XYZ file of C-alpha atoms in Angstrom:
704
model
C 14.472 8.802 35.993
C 12.409 5.968 37.364
C 13.910 3.343 39.662
C 14.559 -0.257 38.503
C 11.170 -1.408 39.714
C 9.332 1.248 37.751
C 8.844 -0.946 34.701
C 6.815 -3.427 36.705
C 4.766 -0.652 38.237
C 4.199 0.923 34.840
C 2.982 -2.363 33.393
C 0.592 -2.882 36.278
C -0.912 0.551 35.679
C -1.091 0.263 31.893
C 0.125 2.490 29.104
C 0.621 6.190 29.695
C -2.210 7.067 27.316
C -4.742 5.051 29.321
C -3.396 6.525 32.540
C -3.806 10.002 31.069
C -7.406 9.191 30.081
C -7.970 7.444 33.448
C -9.075 4.282 31.672
C -8.378 0.636 32.396
C -5.598 -0.787 30.204
C -5.322 -4.433 29.121
C -1.479 -4.126 29.004
C -1.359 -5.262 25.380
C 1.878 -4.405 23.579
C 2.968 -2.750 21.375
C -0.584 -1.326 21.413
C -3.265 -1.925 24.006
C -6.831 -2.710 22.983
C -8.215 0.618 24.178
C -5.765 2.742 22.173
C -6.068 0.515 19.109
C -9.853 0.723 19.118
C -9.718 4.524 19.255
C -6.809 4.696 16.781
C -4.636 6.843 19.047
C -0.999 6.424 19.988
C -0.307 3.946 22.765
C 2.658 5.221 24.792
C 4.830 2.788 26.727
C 8.100 4.006 28.247
C 10.077 3.482 31.417
C 10.462 7.231 31.843
C 7.348 9.281 32.552
C 6.422 11.402 29.498
C 7.091 15.097 29.887
C 3.385 15.869 29.596
C 2.524 13.747 32.658
C 3.394 16.622 34.983
C 0.107 16.816 36.872
C -0.335 20.348 35.586
C -0.856 22.364 32.416
C 1.035 20.023 30.076
C -1.012 17.046 31.240
C -4.296 18.901 30.850
C -3.253 20.104 27.398
C -2.270 16.600 26.328
C -5.582 15.234 27.618
C -7.459 17.770 25.509
C -5.408 16.798 22.447
C -6.219 13.121 22.917
C -9.892 13.909 23.496
C -10.000 15.952 20.281
C -8.284 13.165 18.344
C -10.785 10.590 19.619
C -13.667 12.841 18.600
C -12.151 13.544 15.179
C -11.901 9.840 14.413
C -15.323 8.928 15.774
C -17.150 9.548 12.482
C -14.816 7.288 10.542
C -15.094 4.553 13.152
C -18.880 4.679 12.807
C -18.512 4.270 9.047
C -16.291 1.249 9.591
C -18.904 -0.363 11.785
C -21.393 0.103 8.947
C -18.946 -1.633 6.629
C -18.268 -4.465 9.009
C -21.879 -5.507 9.423
C -22.633 -8.864 10.977
C -20.759 -11.363 8.840
C -21.118 -14.817 10.327
C -18.696 -17.674 10.109
C -14.983 -17.615 9.477
C -12.949 -17.083 6.366
C -9.450 -18.457 6.275
C -6.448 -18.002 4.059
C -3.917 -20.775 4.408
C -0.861 -20.721 2.176
C 1.475 -23.663 2.651
C 3.064 -24.540 -0.642
C 3.752 -28.121 -1.585
C 7.060 -27.411 -3.296
C 8.862 -25.375 -0.644
C 12.488 -24.450 -1.105
C 15.188 -26.836 0.087
C 12.612 -28.857 1.960
C 11.235 -25.861 3.830
C 7.481 -25.455 3.548
C 6.172 -21.931 3.618
C 3.195 -21.280 5.835
C 0.920 -18.329 5.406
C -2.388 -18.101 7.205
C -4.696 -15.190 7.799
C -7.976 -15.981 9.531
C -11.143 -14.015 9.934
C -12.069 -14.352 13.562
C -15.583 -13.789 14.824
C -16.656 -11.707 17.770
C -16.020 -14.575 20.241
C -12.262 -14.122 20.132
C -10.498 -13.191 23.354
C -9.962 -9.429 23.486
C -6.473 -9.837 24.939
C -5.352 -11.627 21.786
C -6.706 -9.035 19.406
C -4.873 -5.986 18.155
C -8.187 -4.169 18.066
C -11.029 -4.080 20.528
C -14.334 -5.903 20.300
C -15.644 -2.797 18.563
C -13.202 -3.574 15.774
C -13.731 -7.321 15.759
C -15.444 -6.808 12.439
C -12.916 -4.343 11.070
C -13.627 -2.424 7.940
C -12.714 -5.250 5.633
C -14.840 -7.722 7.555
C -11.795 -9.347 9.166
C -10.105 -9.115 12.518
C -6.592 -10.472 12.616
C -4.353 -11.380 15.502
C -1.451 -8.983 15.217
C 0.334 -10.135 18.318
C 3.010 -11.463 15.993
C 3.838 -8.048 14.602
C 7.181 -9.288 13.385
C 7.317 -10.139 9.728
C 9.373 -13.241 9.002
C 10.128 -13.701 5.344
C 8.443 -17.062 5.154
C 5.486 -16.681 7.484
C 2.127 -15.060 7.059
C 0.442 -16.622 10.026
C -2.209 -16.272 12.656
C -4.347 -18.732 14.566
C -6.929 -20.465 12.401
C -9.712 -22.946 12.663
C -11.554 -24.068 9.525
C -15.257 -23.417 9.330
C -17.569 -25.394 7.141
C -19.480 -22.263 6.284
C -16.525 -21.155 4.210
C -17.587 -23.596 1.551
C -21.254 -22.722 1.613
C -20.720 -20.728 -1.558
C -19.110 -22.644 -4.385
C -16.887 -20.139 -6.167
C -15.840 -20.781 -9.731
C -12.162 -20.997 -9.001
C -9.488 -20.829 -11.618
C -8.346 -24.254 -10.416
C -10.986 -25.784 -12.706
C -8.783 -25.020 -15.661
C -5.334 -24.868 -14.108
C -3.864 -28.274 -14.586
C -3.704 -28.590 -18.350
C -2.346 -25.760 -20.465
C -4.119 -27.132 -23.503
C -7.505 -27.147 -21.789
C -9.800 -24.289 -22.685
C -9.520 -21.587 -20.080
C -12.634 -21.327 -17.915
C -14.574 -18.095 -17.826
C -16.474 -16.444 -15.000
C -19.686 -14.961 -16.350
C -20.979 -12.140 -14.136
C -24.612 -11.165 -14.293
C -25.734 -7.893 -15.864
C -25.450 -5.921 -12.640
C -21.978 -7.266 -11.904
C -20.911 -6.592 -15.486
C -21.936 -2.956 -15.070
C -19.837 -2.827 -11.906
C -16.903 -4.384 -13.752
C -17.018 -1.555 -16.269
C -17.283 0.961 -13.420
C -14.134 -0.563 -11.967
C -12.265 -0.390 -15.284
C -13.529 3.083 -16.218
C -13.380 4.857 -12.864
C -11.884 2.977 -9.909
C -8.800 1.424 -11.519
C -7.685 4.719 -13.168
C -8.225 6.515 -9.860
C -6.105 4.008 -7.928
C -3.391 3.849 -10.610
C -3.413 7.166 -12.511
C 0.033 6.529 -13.988
C -0.930 3.242 -15.598
C -1.806 4.344 -19.144
C -0.718 1.546 -21.496
C -0.660 2.565 -25.172
C -3.275 1.227 -27.549
C -0.977 -1.140 -29.424
C -0.007 -2.908 -26.186
C -3.613 -3.930 -25.634
C -4.474 -1.221 -23.121
C -6.151 -2.575 -19.993
C -7.776 -5.437 -21.861
C -5.713 -7.913 -19.870
C -7.528 -6.801 -16.718
C -10.935 -7.439 -18.263
C -9.768 -10.882 -19.393
C -8.420 -11.641 -15.939
C -11.632 -10.521 -14.243
C -13.587 -12.914 -16.452
C -11.291 -15.826 -15.513
C -10.561 -15.226 -11.838
C -13.557 -15.135 -9.545
C -11.582 -14.078 -6.472
C -10.207 -11.085 -8.367
C -13.643 -10.300 -9.809
C -15.334 -10.143 -6.413
C -12.413 -8.245 -4.856
C -12.737 -5.634 -7.608
C -16.494 -5.385 -7.127
C -15.852 -4.914 -3.408
C -13.774 -1.845 -4.246
C -16.463 -0.500 -6.567
C -19.138 -0.883 -3.877
C -16.985 0.866 -1.301
C -16.238 3.779 -3.622
C -19.933 4.143 -4.419
C -20.877 4.072 -0.737
C -18.439 6.859 0.046
C -19.574 8.920 -2.938
C -23.205 8.581 -1.846
C -22.150 9.652 1.631
C -20.406 12.729 0.210
C -23.528 13.567 -1.808
C -25.574 13.454 1.377
C -23.119 15.656 3.258
C -22.911 18.108 0.389
C -26.672 18.631 0.507
C -26.810 18.798 4.277
C -28.124 15.248 4.668
C -25.624 13.242 6.691
C -25.044 9.640 5.810
C -25.285 8.509 9.429
C -28.918 9.394 9.997
C -31.744 6.909 10.187
C -33.926 6.288 7.198
C -37.419 7.689 7.454
C -40.080 5.102 7.989
C -42.790 6.749 5.980
C -42.935 7.567 2.334
C -42.724 11.314 2.852
C -39.575 13.357 3.126
C -38.613 15.145 6.339
C -39.333 18.888 6.526
C -35.721 19.894 5.866
C -35.546 17.590 2.823
C -38.606 18.409 0.702
C -37.317 16.560 -2.331
C -36.474 13.452 -0.351
C -32.936 13.372 -1.738
C -31.344 12.712 1.642
C -33.517 9.639 2.167
C -32.682 8.279 -1.278
C -28.972 8.964 -0.810
C -28.964 7.066 2.477
C -30.883 4.212 0.878
C -28.318 3.972 -1.920
C -25.467 4.182 0.546
C -26.899 1.358 2.644
C -27.352 -0.768 -0.482
C -23.729 -0.128 -1.460
C -22.502 -1.174 2.005
C -24.530 -4.388 1.774
C -23.230 -5.146 -1.712
C -19.686 -4.507 -0.554
C -20.013 -7.004 2.296
C -21.436 -9.640 -0.048
C -18.712 -9.198 -2.651
C -15.971 -9.152 -0.050
C -17.116 -12.422 1.478
C -17.333 -14.019 -1.972
C -13.827 -12.823 -2.849
C -12.352 -14.354 0.306
C -14.102 -17.674 -0.241
C -12.961 -17.817 -3.852
C -9.425 -16.946 -2.814
C -9.500 -19.832 -0.336
C -10.216 -22.214 -3.199
C -7.273 -20.897 -5.206
C -4.925 -21.039 -2.226
C -6.026 -24.594 -1.452
C -5.024 -25.470 -5.007
C -1.600 -23.871 -4.510
C -1.180 -25.639 -1.176
C -1.782 -28.956 -2.897
C 0.200 -28.474 -6.097
C 2.660 -25.634 -5.398
C 3.734 -23.016 -7.942
C 6.650 -24.699 -9.663
C 5.680 -24.866 -13.327
C 2.356 -23.243 -12.440
C 2.998 -19.535 -12.856
C -0.498 -18.880 -14.150
C -2.098 -20.112 -10.952
C 0.410 -18.231 -8.840
C 0.068 -14.961 -10.737
C -3.737 -15.030 -10.539
C -3.660 -15.714 -6.822
C -1.116 -12.917 -6.392
C -3.474 -10.579 -8.251
C -6.353 -11.501 -5.937
C -4.302 -10.949 -2.778
C -3.036 -7.575 -4.023
C -6.591 -6.536 -4.894
C -7.860 -7.427 -1.425
C -4.904 -5.530 0.000
C -5.850 -2.496 -2.099
C -9.324 -2.601 -0.578
C -7.844 -2.581 2.907
C -5.660 0.388 1.980
C -8.604 2.258 0.466
C -10.762 1.873 3.548
C -7.929 2.586 5.989
C -7.844 -0.775 7.763
C -6.977 -0.172 11.402
C -6.726 -3.792 12.514
C -3.326 -4.303 10.941
C -4.370 -7.088 8.581
C -2.645 -5.356 5.666
C 0.700 -6.667 6.913
C -0.614 -10.234 6.981
C -1.946 -10.066 3.434
C 1.226 -8.346 2.246
C 3.258 -11.154 3.797
C 1.251 -13.612 1.713
C 1.857 -11.686 -1.509
C 5.593 -11.415 -0.811
C 5.956 -15.092 0.052
C 4.038 -16.095 -3.072
C 6.026 -13.881 -5.459
C 9.302 -14.993 -3.896
C 8.372 -18.653 -4.413
C 7.263 -18.043 -7.994
C 10.589 -16.434 -8.871
C 12.798 -18.890 -7.028
C 11.073 -21.935 -8.483
C 10.474 -20.756 -12.059
C 12.980 -18.087 -13.098
C 16.279 -18.815 -14.778
C 19.161 -17.238 -12.918
C 22.944 -17.048 -12.929
C 25.418 -16.340 -10.189
C 27.207 -13.031 -10.647
C 30.916 -12.454 -9.977
C 30.148 -10.859 -6.602
C 28.126 -13.862 -5.499
C 24.810 -12.179 -6.234
C 22.052 -13.849 -8.223
C 20.810 -12.343 -11.478
C 17.202 -13.394 -12.089
C 15.990 -13.411 -15.680
C 12.521 -11.855 -15.793
C 12.139 -12.671 -19.460
C 12.452 -16.374 -18.643
C 9.477 -16.034 -16.277
C 7.297 -14.444 -18.952
C 8.411 -17.063 -21.474
C 7.539 -19.880 -19.066
C 4.132 -18.309 -18.550
C 3.571 -18.259 -22.308
C 4.395 -21.969 -22.449
C 1.837 -22.665 -19.727
C -0.756 -20.793 -21.793
C -0.081 -23.108 -24.745
C 2.306 -20.772 -26.563
C 5.839 -21.315 -27.811
C 7.598 -19.553 -24.955
C 7.773 -16.192 -26.693
C 7.764 -12.696 -25.243
C 6.326 -10.229 -27.725
C 7.869 -6.802 -28.091
C 4.634 -5.038 -27.129
C 1.530 -7.182 -26.829
C 1.819 -9.404 -23.765
C -0.748 -12.064 -22.980
C -3.269 -11.274 -20.261
C -1.451 -13.486 -17.756
C 1.937 -11.975 -18.648
C 0.587 -8.439 -18.289
C -1.068 -9.330 -14.985
C 2.135 -10.817 -13.591
C 4.069 -7.742 -14.744
C 1.629 -5.341 -13.077
C 0.944 -7.133 -9.804
C 4.620 -8.014 -9.307
C 5.347 -4.293 -9.546
C 2.631 -3.639 -6.967
C 4.007 -6.278 -4.581
C 7.584 -4.948 -4.821
C 6.400 -1.359 -4.355
C 4.223 -2.298 -1.373
C 7.157 -4.193 0.143
C 9.425 -1.134 -0.099
C 6.951 1.316 1.425
C 5.874 -1.041 4.208
C 9.496 -1.601 5.240
C 9.741 2.026 6.402
C 6.930 1.448 8.908
C 7.948 -2.086 9.873
C 11.563 -0.992 10.557
C 13.116 -3.652 8.370
C 14.765 -4.024 4.996
C 12.427 -4.861 2.091
C 12.014 -8.619 1.951
C 12.199 -8.665 -1.852
C 15.344 -6.507 -1.887
C 17.322 -9.427 -3.288
C 15.438 -9.021 -6.581
C 15.865 -5.252 -6.916
C 19.124 -5.404 -8.851
C 17.711 -7.948 -11.307
C 14.192 -6.618 -11.819
C 14.342 -2.864 -11.240
C 17.471 -1.815 -13.154
C 17.404 -0.840 -16.840
C 19.558 -2.694 -19.407
C 21.992 0.234 -19.527
C 22.267 0.213 -15.733
C 22.931 -3.521 -15.829
C 25.692 -3.039 -18.391
C 27.351 -0.285 -16.370
C 27.108 -2.196 -13.100
C 28.043 -5.762 -13.978
C 31.568 -7.061 -14.038
C 33.386 -7.500 -17.375
C 33.292 -11.211 -16.555
C 29.535 -11.214 -17.209
C 28.857 -11.541 -20.958
C 26.905 -8.719 -22.578
C 24.687 -11.344 -24.186
C 23.521 -12.428 -20.736
C 22.361 -8.919 -19.871
C 20.726 -8.465 -23.262
C 18.969 -11.802 -23.005
C 17.670 -10.842 -19.589
C 15.559 -7.980 -20.943
C 12.387 -8.082 -22.997
C 12.387 -6.642 -26.544
C 10.595 -3.443 -25.586
C 12.865 -2.964 -22.562
C 15.906 -3.170 -24.820
C 14.432 -0.750 -27.343
C 13.463 1.872 -24.742
C 15.941 1.049 -21.948
C 13.136 0.067 -19.584
C 13.524 -2.052 -16.442
C 12.037 -5.568 -16.478
C 9.536 -4.453 -13.809
C 8.504 -0.790 -13.802
C 7.269 0.409 -10.415
C 6.257 3.699 -12.000
C 3.034 2.214 -13.369
C 1.881 1.796 -9.762
C 3.659 4.621 -7.934
C 4.397 7.194 -10.638
C 8.020 7.325 -9.450
C 11.147 5.971 -11.122
C 12.594 2.705 -9.861
C 15.880 4.220 -8.700
C 14.269 6.466 -6.092
C 12.136 3.655 -4.649
C 15.205 1.418 -4.454
C 16.903 4.184 -2.444
C 13.909 4.358 -0.085
C 14.200 0.609 0.464
C 17.944 0.868 1.056
C 17.360 3.631 3.608
C 14.824 1.452 5.426
C 17.422 -1.308 5.488
C 20.008 1.129 6.827
C 17.598 2.218 9.558
C 17.001 -1.405 10.561
C 20.758 -2.093 10.572
C 21.431 0.996 12.709
C 18.845 -0.005 15.311
C 20.131 -3.574 15.455
C 23.712 -2.404 15.927
C 22.654 0.072 18.606
C 20.744 -2.601 20.526
C 23.936 -4.652 20.635
C 26.034 -1.599 21.618
C 28.224 -1.893 18.521
C 27.039 0.927 16.251
C 29.895 2.358 14.171
C 28.976 5.913 13.196
C 31.637 5.995 10.487
C 30.075 2.940 8.874
C 26.616 4.491 9.203
C 27.694 7.724 7.519
C 29.550 5.821 4.789
C 26.540 3.693 3.930
C 24.259 6.712 3.988
C 26.631 8.583 1.694
C 26.263 5.917 -0.982
C 22.469 6.251 -0.901
C 22.601 10.051 -0.908
C 24.872 10.098 -3.964
C 22.407 7.878 -5.832
C 19.546 10.205 -4.983
C 21.355 13.389 -5.946
C 22.738 11.867 -9.146
C 19.237 10.742 -10.077
C 17.889 14.243 -9.475
C 20.663 15.760 -11.597
C 19.900 13.429 -14.507
C 16.198 14.127 -14.191
C 16.755 17.905 -14.186
C 18.993 17.609 -17.238
C 16.376 15.577 -19.111
C 13.638 18.073 -18.223
C 15.853 20.950 -19.332
C 16.503 19.220 -22.635
C 12.788 18.807 -23.265
C 12.132 22.467 -22.499
C 14.997 23.660 -24.690
C 13.929 21.415 -27.547
C 10.389 22.764 -27.301
C 11.560 26.388 -27.416
C 13.882 25.811 -30.369
C 11.407 23.689 -32.255
C 14.139 21.087 -32.585
C 12.797 18.596 -30.123
C 12.024 15.108 -31.396
C 8.533 14.561 -32.663
C 6.348 12.994 -30.041
C 6.021 9.263 -30.466
C 3.605 8.854 -27.577
C 0.962 6.380 -28.622
C -2.643 7.193 -27.740
C -3.836 5.805 -24.440
C -7.132 5.713 -22.593
C -8.150 8.813 -20.648
C -10.891 8.027 -18.108
C -13.930 10.262 -17.635
C -14.224 12.277 -14.408
C -15.459 10.233 -11.476
C -17.748 13.026 -10.302
C -18.808 16.239 -12.058
C -17.355 18.368 -9.254
C -13.947 16.701 -9.239
C -11.214 19.132 -10.334
C -9.367 16.437 -12.241
C -7.465 17.137 -15.411
C -8.412 15.013 -18.378
C -4.831 15.025 -19.638
C -2.962 11.834 -18.755
C 0.259 12.109 -16.747
C 3.129 13.022 -19.068
C 6.900 12.823 -18.691
C 6.936 16.019 -16.664
C 4.338 14.590 -14.267
C 6.405 11.435 -13.824
C 9.456 13.607 -13.215
C 7.594 15.745 -10.715
C 6.380 12.683 -8.820
C 9.860 11.169 -8.821
C 11.239 14.468 -7.515
C 8.719 14.465 -4.658
C 9.788 10.955 -3.682
C 13.487 11.816 -4.016
C 13.392 14.876 -1.766
C 11.283 13.027 0.799
C 13.823 10.192 0.638
C 16.652 12.667 1.309
C 14.788 13.934 4.376
C 14.145 10.340 5.503
C 17.841 9.522 5.102
C 18.841 12.608 7.107
C 16.595 11.529 9.991
C 18.062 8.013 9.942
C 21.616 9.381 10.157
C 21.230 12.476 12.337
C 18.046 11.854 14.289
C 14.972 14.071 14.565
C 16.328 17.486 13.529
C 13.493 19.098 11.515
C 15.111 22.549 11.661
C 18.399 21.407 10.096
C 19.340 22.937 6.765
C 19.358 19.610 4.906
C 15.885 18.639 6.066
C 14.464 22.136 5.575
C 15.716 22.236 1.973
C 14.283 18.797 1.197
C 10.905 19.541 2.798
C 10.600 22.943 1.114
C 11.342 21.469 -2.313
C 8.995 18.525 -1.770
C 6.207 20.901 -0.725
C 6.784 23.058 -3.803
C 6.607 19.990 -6.061
C 3.500 18.727 -4.262
C 1.791 22.073 -4.823
C 2.645 21.935 -8.523
C 1.299 18.390 -8.801
C -1.859 19.399 -6.943
C -2.478 22.234 -9.387
C -1.939 20.161 -12.533
C -2.880 16.560 -11.660
C -4.663 16.520 -8.272
C -5.659 12.854 -8.585
C -1.980 11.899 -8.793
C -1.637 12.950 -5.156
C -3.086 9.520 -4.353
C 0.286 8.012 -5.314
C 2.439 10.196 -3.048
C 1.020 9.313 0.365
C 4.402 8.272 1.753
C 6.406 11.364 0.698
C 3.460 13.559 1.694
C 3.570 12.102 5.208
C 7.370 12.339 5.450
C 7.482 15.976 4.356
C 4.445 16.871 6.458
C 5.824 15.356 9.658
C 9.023 17.386 9.218
C 7.253 20.573 8.114
C 7.603 23.876 9.918
C 4.614 25.110 11.887
C 3.805 27.801 9.319
C 3.661 25.163 6.553
C 0.872 23.146 8.183
C -2.007 24.970 6.387
C -0.383 24.302 3.013
C -0.261 20.570 3.670
C -3.896 20.521 4.771
C -4.838 22.387 1.603
C -3.026 19.793 -0.518
C -5.284 17.031 0.775
C -8.395 19.124 0.214
C -7.345 19.898 -3.362
C -8.241 16.375 -4.497
C -11.896 17.366 -4.173
C -15.086 15.468 -4.767
C -14.821 13.767 -1.385
C -12.087 11.500 -2.780
C -9.504 12.750 -0.299
C -10.980 10.285 2.197
C -9.464 7.312 0.397
C -6.409 5.392 1.460
C -2.942 6.828 1.856
C -3.862 10.513 1.571
C -6.245 10.371 4.520
C -3.764 8.222 6.432
C -0.955 10.688 5.721
C -3.048 13.610 6.951
C -3.891 11.754 10.161
C -0.197 11.087 10.773
C 0.758 14.702 10.127
C -1.959 16.021 12.412
C -0.842 13.647 15.154
C 2.772 14.787 14.884
C 1.860 18.476 14.715
C -0.296 18.173 17.830
C 2.724 16.868 19.734
C 5.466 19.147 18.419
C 6.640 20.294 21.827
C 6.693 16.799 23.249
C 8.493 15.264 20.253
C 11.147 17.944 19.964
C 11.883 17.669 23.689
C 11.512 13.893 23.864
C 13.887 11.967 26.082
C 13.686 8.998 23.724
C 14.795 8.995 20.100
C 12.045 9.957 17.662
C 12.039 8.998 14.006
C 9.707 8.559 11.055
C 8.832 4.965 11.881
C 7.393 6.258 15.167
C 5.468 8.885 13.218
C 3.978 6.133 11.057
C 2.670 4.468 14.229
C 1.502 7.593 16.033
C -2.190 6.730 15.643
C -1.963 3.363 17.351
C -1.188 1.227 14.301
C 1.482 0.892 11.640
C 0.522 2.979 8.626
C 0.642 1.560 5.099
C 1.124 4.591 2.864
C 0.667 3.290 -0.685
C-alpha cells in the first residue's frame, strides 16, 4: 500500500498506462490525452497495479498494450480520412425560451478547431477532427439532467450556407408545409438510405402496409433539411466502408495512394483497386460535405427553438429531436472516440423532456407519481398540423410517426447509456407512463384511478393489441419490460455506489431492491416461454390462430455476399432478442449485487443461455445482431476463456464487412480488452464491474 503522499507522486508521474509505456502524461482525468488518442484504458489508482512489478507481468502488460495500439491503428487512420480539414466552427446551442418553473435549459455542443488547448480536450490533437468532424470538451463528463454544455464561440462561417430550415413553415399550422427538394444525386442517396441503411440500422422496424410503412420518413426527409443531410451523411459513410471492404477483399487496401498515371499497377491489371480507392475517397468527401450541412441546418432549427421554445410547438421539437438522433446514430456507426455522443444524447433527452412536460396532459397518481398521457401529445401534434386533434387507429401522420419513433430511440439510448455513465436513466420518470401496456397499467394502478383514465391514455391500436404507448422494440428488438429492468439495474448500481461513498450502504436494502428487479426479469422470461410454447403447440396441432400479420417491406440485401435472411424478424426473433437482453440483464444485476464473480453459478447460467440465444440469432437473422451490442458485450466480458472464440465468431457472422459498424465492433473491442486482462481483473485490488468494462478502451462506450 502506498503512503499518504503517494497520490501526489502518482499525479506528478502521470497515469500508470503512460508510465508503463514510458510516455509523458498530461495528467488529464478521467482519461489523459495520450490514452484517449490511442483508445486504450487510462489507469489511475493510488495503489500500484499488480502488473507494475518490474518483471514478467509488466513486460507482458506492455506487450498487450502495444498490440492493442497496433490493432486500433488502422481504424484511427480511417477516422483521420473522415475528419478531413473542415474549417470554421459549428455550434449547437439549445436554451429554450419557455423553461420549466423559470429555469432555462442550456444545451451547447461546439465543434472546436485544431487551435484548442490539448489539456482541455478529451482527445489528442490527432483526434481534434474526430470521426464526425467534431471535437468536444468532455472535461464535464457528468451528465446533469438539464445541461448539454461545452465552451462555445459563434463563428460567422456557420451561416455561410443558408439551409432551408423547417422554421420557414413552423409558426402557422395553416401555412403550407415547406419542402426540401434534393437534387437527383441526393434523391438517389435518399432512396439508398430508405432501402438499405435504415433497414440495416433498425431491422425490427417493419411497419405494416396499412400503417403507411416508412412513408413518414420520406415525408420528413423532404421537410427537414437537417435530417436530410444527416441521413445522407450516414449513406456516404456506409458506402465508403463498403468500398473499402471491396478493396480489401480483392487485395487492394483502401489506405494506399492513388496511382498518378492512367495505367493500373502490376498487381492490379484491371485497375479495380484504383477505382475502388477513387470511389472511397469520393464517398469520404461527400460524407464531410453532408455532415457539415446537417450541423448548420440543425443550428438554424435550434436557434428557432431557443427563440420560441417548444410549448405548443411539438412539430418543431419533434423534427429537431429527429435530427439530433440521426446525428447521434452517425456517431455510433462510426465509433466516435471523442465522447461527443454523450453531449448530443444530453440534448435529445433535454428536448424530449421539455416537450413532454410542456405539452402532455398528465394526472397525479395516488402514490404521488405522474401519469403522462401520450395520446394527448399525438393529438396536440395533429392540431398543430391543422387537424382536429385525432389519433387514428393505424395511420399516423408523418410528424406523429416521427415523434413515436424518435422518442423510442431517445428513451432506449438513455437506458443503455446509463449503464456506462453509472447513473439512473434521466427519462426514467416517464417509463411507467410510456412503456407499460394498457393491461399492465390496469394491474398496477390503484383502484382510486378510474379505468377510463387508463383507457383514455392509450391510442386505439394500443388498446386493441395491448401495446405500450411507446414501443422500444422497433429500435432495439427487445420488449419494453426487459429494457426497463436494465435501466432500474443501472439506477441500483448508481445508488449502491453513492451509498458506499458515504459509508452508509445497507446490504439488506441492496438485496431487497435487486430481488424486485430479478423477479420482474424471471417472470417476463416465464411469460415469454409460455407464449412461445403456445405458438409451437398450436402449429403442431393445426389449431393455432390464423396469421393476421399484415405484409411489410422486406429490404434487398445490402451486398451480394451478405448472409442476410430475406425473412423479416418474426415473433420468435423478437422473443429471442428479448431473451438475450433478459439473460444479460440478469448477469448485470448479479455483478451489481455480488461484484465481479464471473465463475458464479448465476452468472455462468445467464452467460451460457445468452450465448446460446446469440448463436441462434446469428444463424437465422445475422443482421439483427446489430441490435444486441449491449448484451453481447455484457455476456462476452463475463464469458469463460473457452467461450472467447464463439463470441469472436458471432461478430464475424454478420459478414459483408458490416461487422465494422457501431455497437458490434465496439462490443468486440470491449470484450478483447477484458479478455486480455483476465488475470489482472480477477485479482484486482479495486472493485471491478461492467461500467469499468465499458470504459476499458479509454472512453465510455455507447452500445446501441
